[in-house]
Coordinates of C-alpha atoms and ligand atoms in Angstrom, one line a residue:
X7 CA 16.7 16.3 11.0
X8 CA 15.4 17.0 7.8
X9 CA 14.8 13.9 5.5
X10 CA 14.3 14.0 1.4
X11 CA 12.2 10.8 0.8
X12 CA 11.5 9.2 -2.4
X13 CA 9.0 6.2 -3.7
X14 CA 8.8 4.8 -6.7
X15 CA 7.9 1.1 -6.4
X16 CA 4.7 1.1 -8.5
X17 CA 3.1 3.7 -10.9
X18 CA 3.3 6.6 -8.3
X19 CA 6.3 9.0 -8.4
X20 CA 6.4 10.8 -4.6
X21 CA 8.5 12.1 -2.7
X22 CA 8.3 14.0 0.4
X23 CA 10.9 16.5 3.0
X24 CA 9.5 15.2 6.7
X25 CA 11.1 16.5 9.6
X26 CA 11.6 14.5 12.7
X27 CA 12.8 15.2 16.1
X28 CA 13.7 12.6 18.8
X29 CA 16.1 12.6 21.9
X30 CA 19.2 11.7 21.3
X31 CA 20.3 11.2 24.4
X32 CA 18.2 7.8 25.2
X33 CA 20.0 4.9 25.4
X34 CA 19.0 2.5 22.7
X35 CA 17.8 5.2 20.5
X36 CA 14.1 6.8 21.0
X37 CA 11.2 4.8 20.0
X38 CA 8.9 7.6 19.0
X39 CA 10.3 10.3 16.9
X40 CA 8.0 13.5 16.2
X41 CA 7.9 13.6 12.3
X42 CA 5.8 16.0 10.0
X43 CA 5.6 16.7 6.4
X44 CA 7.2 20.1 5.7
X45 CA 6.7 19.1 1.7
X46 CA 5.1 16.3 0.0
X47 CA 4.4 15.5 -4.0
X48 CA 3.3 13.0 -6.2
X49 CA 2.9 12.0 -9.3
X50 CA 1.1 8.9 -11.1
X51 CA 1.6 7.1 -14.1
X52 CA -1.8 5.5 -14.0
X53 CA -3.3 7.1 -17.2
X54 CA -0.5 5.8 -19.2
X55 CA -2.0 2.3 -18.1
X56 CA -5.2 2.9 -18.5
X57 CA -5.7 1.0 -21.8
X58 CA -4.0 -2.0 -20.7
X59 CA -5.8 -2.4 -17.7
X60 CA -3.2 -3.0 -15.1
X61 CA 0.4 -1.4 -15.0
X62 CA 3.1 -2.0 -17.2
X63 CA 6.4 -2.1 -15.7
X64 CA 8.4 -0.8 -18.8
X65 CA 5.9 2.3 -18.9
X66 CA 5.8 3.0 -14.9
X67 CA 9.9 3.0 -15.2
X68 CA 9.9 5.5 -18.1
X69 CA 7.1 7.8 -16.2
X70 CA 9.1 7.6 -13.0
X71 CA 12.2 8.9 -14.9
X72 CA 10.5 11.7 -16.1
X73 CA 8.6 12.7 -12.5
X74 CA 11.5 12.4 -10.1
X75 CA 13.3 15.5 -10.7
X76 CA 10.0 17.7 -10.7
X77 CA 8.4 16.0 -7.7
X78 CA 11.5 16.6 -5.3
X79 CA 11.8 19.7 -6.3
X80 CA 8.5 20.5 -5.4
X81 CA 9.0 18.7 -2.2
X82 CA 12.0 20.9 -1.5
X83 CA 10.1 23.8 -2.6
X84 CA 7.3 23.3 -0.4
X85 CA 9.6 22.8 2.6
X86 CA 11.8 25.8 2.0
X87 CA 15.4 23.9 2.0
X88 CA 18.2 23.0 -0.9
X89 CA 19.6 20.3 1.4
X90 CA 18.2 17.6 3.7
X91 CA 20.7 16.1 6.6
X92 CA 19.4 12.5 4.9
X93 CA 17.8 11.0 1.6
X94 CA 15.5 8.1 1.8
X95 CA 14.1 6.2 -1.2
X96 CA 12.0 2.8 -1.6
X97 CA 14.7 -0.4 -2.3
X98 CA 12.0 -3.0 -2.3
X99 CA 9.4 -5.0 -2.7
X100 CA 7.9 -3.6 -5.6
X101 CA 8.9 -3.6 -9.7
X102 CA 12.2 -3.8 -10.5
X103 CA 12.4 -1.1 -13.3
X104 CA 10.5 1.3 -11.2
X105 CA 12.6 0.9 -8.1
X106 CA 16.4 1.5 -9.7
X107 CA 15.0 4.5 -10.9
X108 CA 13.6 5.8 -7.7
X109 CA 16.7 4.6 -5.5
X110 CA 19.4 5.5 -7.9
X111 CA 17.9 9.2 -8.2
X112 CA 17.5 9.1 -4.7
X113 CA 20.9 7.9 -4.0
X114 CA 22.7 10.7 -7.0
X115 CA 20.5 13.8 -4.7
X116 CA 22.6 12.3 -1.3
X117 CA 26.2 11.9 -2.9
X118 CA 25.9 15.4 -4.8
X119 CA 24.5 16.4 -1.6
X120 CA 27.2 14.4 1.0
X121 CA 24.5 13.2 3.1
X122 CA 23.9 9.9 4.3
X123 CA 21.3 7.3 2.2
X124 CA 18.9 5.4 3.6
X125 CA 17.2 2.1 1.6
X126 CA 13.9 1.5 3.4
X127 CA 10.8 -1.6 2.8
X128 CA 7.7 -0.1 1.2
X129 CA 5.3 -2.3 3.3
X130 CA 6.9 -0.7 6.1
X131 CA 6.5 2.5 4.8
X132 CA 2.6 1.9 4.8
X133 CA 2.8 0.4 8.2
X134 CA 5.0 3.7 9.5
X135 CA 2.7 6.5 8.3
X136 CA 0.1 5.9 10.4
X137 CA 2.5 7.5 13.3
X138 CA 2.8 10.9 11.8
X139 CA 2.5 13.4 14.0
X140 CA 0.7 12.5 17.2
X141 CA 2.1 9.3 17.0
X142 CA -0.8 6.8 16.7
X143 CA -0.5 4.7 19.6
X144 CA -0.7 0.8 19.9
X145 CA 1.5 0.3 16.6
X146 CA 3.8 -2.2 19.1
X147 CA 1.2 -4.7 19.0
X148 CA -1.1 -4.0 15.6
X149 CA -1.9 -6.1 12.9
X150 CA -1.7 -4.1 9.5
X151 CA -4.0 -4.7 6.2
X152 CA -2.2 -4.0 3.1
X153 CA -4.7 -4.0 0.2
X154 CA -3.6 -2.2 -3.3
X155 CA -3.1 -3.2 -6.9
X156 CA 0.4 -5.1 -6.2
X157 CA -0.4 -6.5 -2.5
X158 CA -3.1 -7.8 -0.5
X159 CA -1.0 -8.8 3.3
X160 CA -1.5 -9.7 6.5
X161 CA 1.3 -7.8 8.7
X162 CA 1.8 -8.6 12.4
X163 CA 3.7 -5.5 13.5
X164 CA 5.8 -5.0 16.5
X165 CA 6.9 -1.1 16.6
X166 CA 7.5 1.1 14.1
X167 CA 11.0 -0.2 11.6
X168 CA 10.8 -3.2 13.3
X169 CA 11.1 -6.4 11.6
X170 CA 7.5 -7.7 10.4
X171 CA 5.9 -11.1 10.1
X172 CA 3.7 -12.0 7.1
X173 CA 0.4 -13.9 8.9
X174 CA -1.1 -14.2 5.2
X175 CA -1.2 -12.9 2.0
X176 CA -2.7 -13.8 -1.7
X177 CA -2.0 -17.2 -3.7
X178 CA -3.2 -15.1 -6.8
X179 CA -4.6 -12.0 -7.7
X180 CA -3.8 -9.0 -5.4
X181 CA -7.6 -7.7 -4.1
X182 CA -6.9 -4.0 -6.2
X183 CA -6.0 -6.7 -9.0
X184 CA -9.4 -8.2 -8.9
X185 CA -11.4 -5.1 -8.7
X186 CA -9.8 -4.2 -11.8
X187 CA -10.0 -7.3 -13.6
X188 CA -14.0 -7.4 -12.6
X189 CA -14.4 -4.1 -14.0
X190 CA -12.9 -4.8 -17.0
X191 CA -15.0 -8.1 -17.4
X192 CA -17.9 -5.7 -16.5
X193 CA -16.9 -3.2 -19.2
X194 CA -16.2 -0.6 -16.8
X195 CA -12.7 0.8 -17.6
X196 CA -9.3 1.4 -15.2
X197 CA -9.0 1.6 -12.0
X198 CA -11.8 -0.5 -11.0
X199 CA -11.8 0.6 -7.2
X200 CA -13.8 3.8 -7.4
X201 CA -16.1 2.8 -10.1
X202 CA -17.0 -0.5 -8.9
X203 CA -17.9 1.0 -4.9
X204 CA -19.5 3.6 -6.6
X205 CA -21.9 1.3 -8.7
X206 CA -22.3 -1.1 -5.7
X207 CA -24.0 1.2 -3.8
X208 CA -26.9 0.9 -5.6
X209 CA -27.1 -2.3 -5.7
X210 CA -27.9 -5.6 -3.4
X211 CA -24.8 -7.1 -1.8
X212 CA -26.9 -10.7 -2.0
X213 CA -28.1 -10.8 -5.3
X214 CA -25.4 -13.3 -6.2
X215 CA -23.6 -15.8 -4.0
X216 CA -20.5 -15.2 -5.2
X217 CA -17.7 -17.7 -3.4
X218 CA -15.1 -16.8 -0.2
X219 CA -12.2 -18.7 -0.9
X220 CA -10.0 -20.4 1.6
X221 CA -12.7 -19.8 4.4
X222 CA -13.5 -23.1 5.6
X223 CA -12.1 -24.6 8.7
X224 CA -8.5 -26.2 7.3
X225 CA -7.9 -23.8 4.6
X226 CA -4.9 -21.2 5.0
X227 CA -6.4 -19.8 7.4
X228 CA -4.9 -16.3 6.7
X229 CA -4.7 -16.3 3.3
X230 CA -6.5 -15.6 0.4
X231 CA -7.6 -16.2 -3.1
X232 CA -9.4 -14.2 -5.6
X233 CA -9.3 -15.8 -8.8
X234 CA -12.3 -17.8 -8.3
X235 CA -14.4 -14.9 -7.3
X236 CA -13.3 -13.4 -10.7
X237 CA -14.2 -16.3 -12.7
X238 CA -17.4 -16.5 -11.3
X239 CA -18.0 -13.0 -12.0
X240 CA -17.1 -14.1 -15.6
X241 CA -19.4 -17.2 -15.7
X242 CA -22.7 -14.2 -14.8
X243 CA -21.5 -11.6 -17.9
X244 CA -21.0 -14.9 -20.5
X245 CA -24.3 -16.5 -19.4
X246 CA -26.5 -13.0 -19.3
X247 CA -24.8 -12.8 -22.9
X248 CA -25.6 -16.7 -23.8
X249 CA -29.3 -15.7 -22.9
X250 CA -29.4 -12.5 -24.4
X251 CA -30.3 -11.3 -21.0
X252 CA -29.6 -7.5 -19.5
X253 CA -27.3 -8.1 -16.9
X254 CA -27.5 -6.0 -12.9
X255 CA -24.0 -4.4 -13.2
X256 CA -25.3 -2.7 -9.6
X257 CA -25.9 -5.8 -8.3
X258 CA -23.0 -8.0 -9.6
X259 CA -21.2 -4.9 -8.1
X260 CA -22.5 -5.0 -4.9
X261 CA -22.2 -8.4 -5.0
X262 CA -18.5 -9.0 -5.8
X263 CA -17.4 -6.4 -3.4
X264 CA -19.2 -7.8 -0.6
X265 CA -17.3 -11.1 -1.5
X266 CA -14.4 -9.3 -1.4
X267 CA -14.5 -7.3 1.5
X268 CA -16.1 -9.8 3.7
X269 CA -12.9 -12.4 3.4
X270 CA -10.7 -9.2 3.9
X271 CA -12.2 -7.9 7.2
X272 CA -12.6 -11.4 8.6
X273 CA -9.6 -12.5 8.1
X274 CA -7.6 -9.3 9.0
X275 CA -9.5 -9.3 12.5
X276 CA -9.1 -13.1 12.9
X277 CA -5.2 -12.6 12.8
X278 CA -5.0 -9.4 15.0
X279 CA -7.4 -11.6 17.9
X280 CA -4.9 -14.4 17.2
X281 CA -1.8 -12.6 17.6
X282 CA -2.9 -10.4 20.3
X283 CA -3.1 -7.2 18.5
X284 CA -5.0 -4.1 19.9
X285 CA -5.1 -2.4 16.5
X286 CA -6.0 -3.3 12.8
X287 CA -4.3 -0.8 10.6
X288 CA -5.9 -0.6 6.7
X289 CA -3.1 0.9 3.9
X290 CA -2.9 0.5 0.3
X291 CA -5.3 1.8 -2.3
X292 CA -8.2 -0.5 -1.7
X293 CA -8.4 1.2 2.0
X294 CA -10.2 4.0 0.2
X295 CA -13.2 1.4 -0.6
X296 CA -16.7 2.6 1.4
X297 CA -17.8 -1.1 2.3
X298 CA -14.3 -2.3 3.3
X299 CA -14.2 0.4 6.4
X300 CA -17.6 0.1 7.2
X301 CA -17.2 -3.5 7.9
X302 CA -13.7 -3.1 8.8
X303 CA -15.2 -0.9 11.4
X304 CA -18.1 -3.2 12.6
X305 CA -15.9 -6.5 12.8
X306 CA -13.5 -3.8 15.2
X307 CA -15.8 -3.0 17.3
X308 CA -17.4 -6.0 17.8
X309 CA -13.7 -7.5 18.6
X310 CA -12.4 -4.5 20.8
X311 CA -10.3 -3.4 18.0
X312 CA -8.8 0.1 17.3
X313 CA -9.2 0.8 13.5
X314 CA -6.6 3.2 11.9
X315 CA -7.5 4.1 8.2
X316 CA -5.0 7.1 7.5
X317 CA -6.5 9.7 4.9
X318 CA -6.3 8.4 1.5
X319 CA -3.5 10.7 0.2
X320 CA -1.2 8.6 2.6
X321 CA -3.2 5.3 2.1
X322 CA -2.1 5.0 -1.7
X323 CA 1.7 5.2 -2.5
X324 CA 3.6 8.4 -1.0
X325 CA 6.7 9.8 -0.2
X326 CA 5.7 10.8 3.3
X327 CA 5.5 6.9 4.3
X328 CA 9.0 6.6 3.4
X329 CA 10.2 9.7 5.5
X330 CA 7.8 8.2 8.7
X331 CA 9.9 5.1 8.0
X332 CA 13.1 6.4 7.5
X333 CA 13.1 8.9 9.9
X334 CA 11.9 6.1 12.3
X335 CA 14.8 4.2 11.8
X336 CA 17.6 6.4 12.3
X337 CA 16.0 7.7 15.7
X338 CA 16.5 4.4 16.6
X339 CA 20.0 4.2 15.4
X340 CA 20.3 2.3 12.2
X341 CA 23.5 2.2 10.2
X342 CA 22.9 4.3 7.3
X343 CA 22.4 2.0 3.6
X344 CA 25.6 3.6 1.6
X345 CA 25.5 4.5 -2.1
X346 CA 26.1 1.0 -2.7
X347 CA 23.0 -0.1 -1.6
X348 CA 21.1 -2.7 -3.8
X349 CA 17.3 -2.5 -4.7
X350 CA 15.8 -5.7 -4.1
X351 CA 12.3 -6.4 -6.0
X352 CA 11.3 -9.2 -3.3
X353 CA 12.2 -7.5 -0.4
X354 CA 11.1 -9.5 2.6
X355 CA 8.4 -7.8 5.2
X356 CA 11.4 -9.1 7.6
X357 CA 14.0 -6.6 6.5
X358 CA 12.8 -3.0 7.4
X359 CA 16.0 -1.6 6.2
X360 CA 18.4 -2.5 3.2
X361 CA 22.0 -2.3 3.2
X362 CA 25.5 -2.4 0.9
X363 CA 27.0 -5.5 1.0
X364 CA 30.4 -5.6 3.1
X365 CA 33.1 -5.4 0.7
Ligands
LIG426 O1 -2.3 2.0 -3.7 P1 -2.6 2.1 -5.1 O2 -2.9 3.5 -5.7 O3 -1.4 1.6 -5.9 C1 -1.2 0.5 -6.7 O4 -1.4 -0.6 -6.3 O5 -0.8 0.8 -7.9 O6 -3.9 1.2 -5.4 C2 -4.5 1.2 -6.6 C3 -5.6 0.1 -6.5 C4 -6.3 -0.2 -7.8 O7 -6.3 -1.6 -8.0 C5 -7.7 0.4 -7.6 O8 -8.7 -0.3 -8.3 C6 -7.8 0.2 -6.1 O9 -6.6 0.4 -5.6 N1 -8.8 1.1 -5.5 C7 -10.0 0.7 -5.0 C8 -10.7 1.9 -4.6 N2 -9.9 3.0 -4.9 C9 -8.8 2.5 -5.5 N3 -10.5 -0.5 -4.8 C10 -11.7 -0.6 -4.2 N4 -12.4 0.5 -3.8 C11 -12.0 1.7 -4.0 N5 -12.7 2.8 -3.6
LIG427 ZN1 2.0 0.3 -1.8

């Protein structure tokens, strides 16, 4: 079966034509479908937000609107079909704007088409592409790390489509949220990722002792915070400027990341040993960061953890993730969504597949 797949949560346009072979003819539907990309595409907005400094819905919606049509047709293009047996699209969590255009394209391709439409969870889309092709094993017991400018979660993950528990997530600023904010404190422009593990590299990772929220004994355990670590950050650049003092940008670099990806490992390995989990699974944008699988990959080790880090093309948003999902899904059976079905901003981790509503 061939599957059009479209996602359009954020400020990244993609969409992807993944075909998946299962066996039908297991009872209960089969568990690991064989999926591959036969054509994938993106597109980003993230320029366009440059000069805010974080994305604006209202300009990510607009972008969107003006990517879908080339993407998929790339995507079709590159797979060498004018019709997939199924559309998929993104319904939720993720901005509202940005989603209604994603899903409503999405669903206009299946009904011109008169193929069925699928309404998939993002998060689970992140989850599912780390079983492309040779399915990556151990996903049935994994705990995932989600880290990107719009989430920073805990997953506990039970198969690929199932239903997902939240074990933690932030009270504040996503951890992609904070490395932009930092570098913006830092004068260092947008995105604040690449720049900021760049710099730190050339700095010391103690020079400051910058704080780990919510890591003594009795705090939300799995959760985290990062708007202290920013203001901290802040209090450095305003007193080096109080004291007309040159500031180490390397070092307040090295610093905050090592803040940063210190509560992020230990936490994500904490929950995976708590909930039994052979694998700890990075996604999201902020899985491209050099210190975060470095330590990621120590604290693994040291824990008897499998670490899955997929490339970075399929770490940041992606079409292909929603194919994986989708495809996923209907190998196991699932009802198909309906052109009625709804996009839903909040989306729970719980809900793996969105439907119409009866009636
Ligand atoms: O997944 P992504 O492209 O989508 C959005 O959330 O929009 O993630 C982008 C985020 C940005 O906040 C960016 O600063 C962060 O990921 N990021 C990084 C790195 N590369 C990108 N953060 C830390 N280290 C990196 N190397
Ligand atoms: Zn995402």
């Amino acid at each position: 079966m061939d599957i059009l797949a479209i996602e359009s949560s954020c400020d990244e346009t993609g969409a992807a034509v993944v075909r998946a072979d299962w066996d039908p003819t297991l009872p209960g539907g089969d568990p690991a479908p064989r999926v591959r990309v036969l054509g994938e595409a993106v597109a980003s907005s993230m320029a366009e937000h440059a000069r805010f400094g974080g994305v604006v819905p209202e300009i990510a919606s607009r972008a969107h609107l003006e990517a879908l049509v080339p993407v998929t047709r790339e995507a079709l293009a590159q797979a060498g079909i004018d019709r997939p047996d199924a559309v998929a699209a993104t319904v939720g969590p993720g901005l509202a704007g940005a989603l209604l255009v994603g899903a409503s394209g999405a669903k206009a391709y299946a009904a011109a088409w008169g193929v069925p439409f699928y309404g998939v969870n993002h998060l689970g889309g992140h989850v599912a592409v780390d079983a492309l092709g040779e399915a990556a094993a151990g996903l049935d017991q994994a705990v995932a790390l989600l880290v990107s400018g719009g989430h920073t979660q805990l997953l506990h993950v039970r198969g690929v489509g199932a239903p997902m528990v939240e074990l933690g997530g932030t009270l504040d600023d996503a951890a992609g949220e904070a490395y932009d904010k930092v570098a913006r404190l830092l004068g260092l422009g947008y995105p604040g990722g690449p720049v900021i593990d760049r710099l730190a590299a050339a700095g010391d990772p103690a020079a400051f002792a910058f704080p780990r929220a919510l890591s003594r004994p009795g705090d939300a355990a799995l959760d985290f915070s990062f708007s202290g670590l920013k203001t901290a950050v802040a209090r450095e650049v305003e007193a080096a400027e109080r004291e007309g003092r040159e500031l180490d940008v390397a070092d307040v670099c090295a610093s905050f990341q090592e803040a940063v990806c210190d509560v992020l490992t230990a936490k994500a390995v904490r929950a995976a040993v708590e909930v039994g989990a052979g694998v700890l699974l990075l996604g999201g944008g902020v899985a491209a960061n050099s210190r975060l699988r470095e330590l990621a990959a120590a604290r693994c080790a040291a824990a008897g953890l499998a670490l899955h880090v997929p490339p970075p093309r399929l770490c940041t948003d992606n079409g292909t993730m929603i194919g994986v999902l989708a495809a996923h899904l209907i190998a196991a059976g699932a009802a198909e969504s309906g052109y009625g079905c709804p996009t839903d901003p909040g989306l729970e981790v719980e809900t793996p597949l969105l439907t119409a509503a009866a009636g």
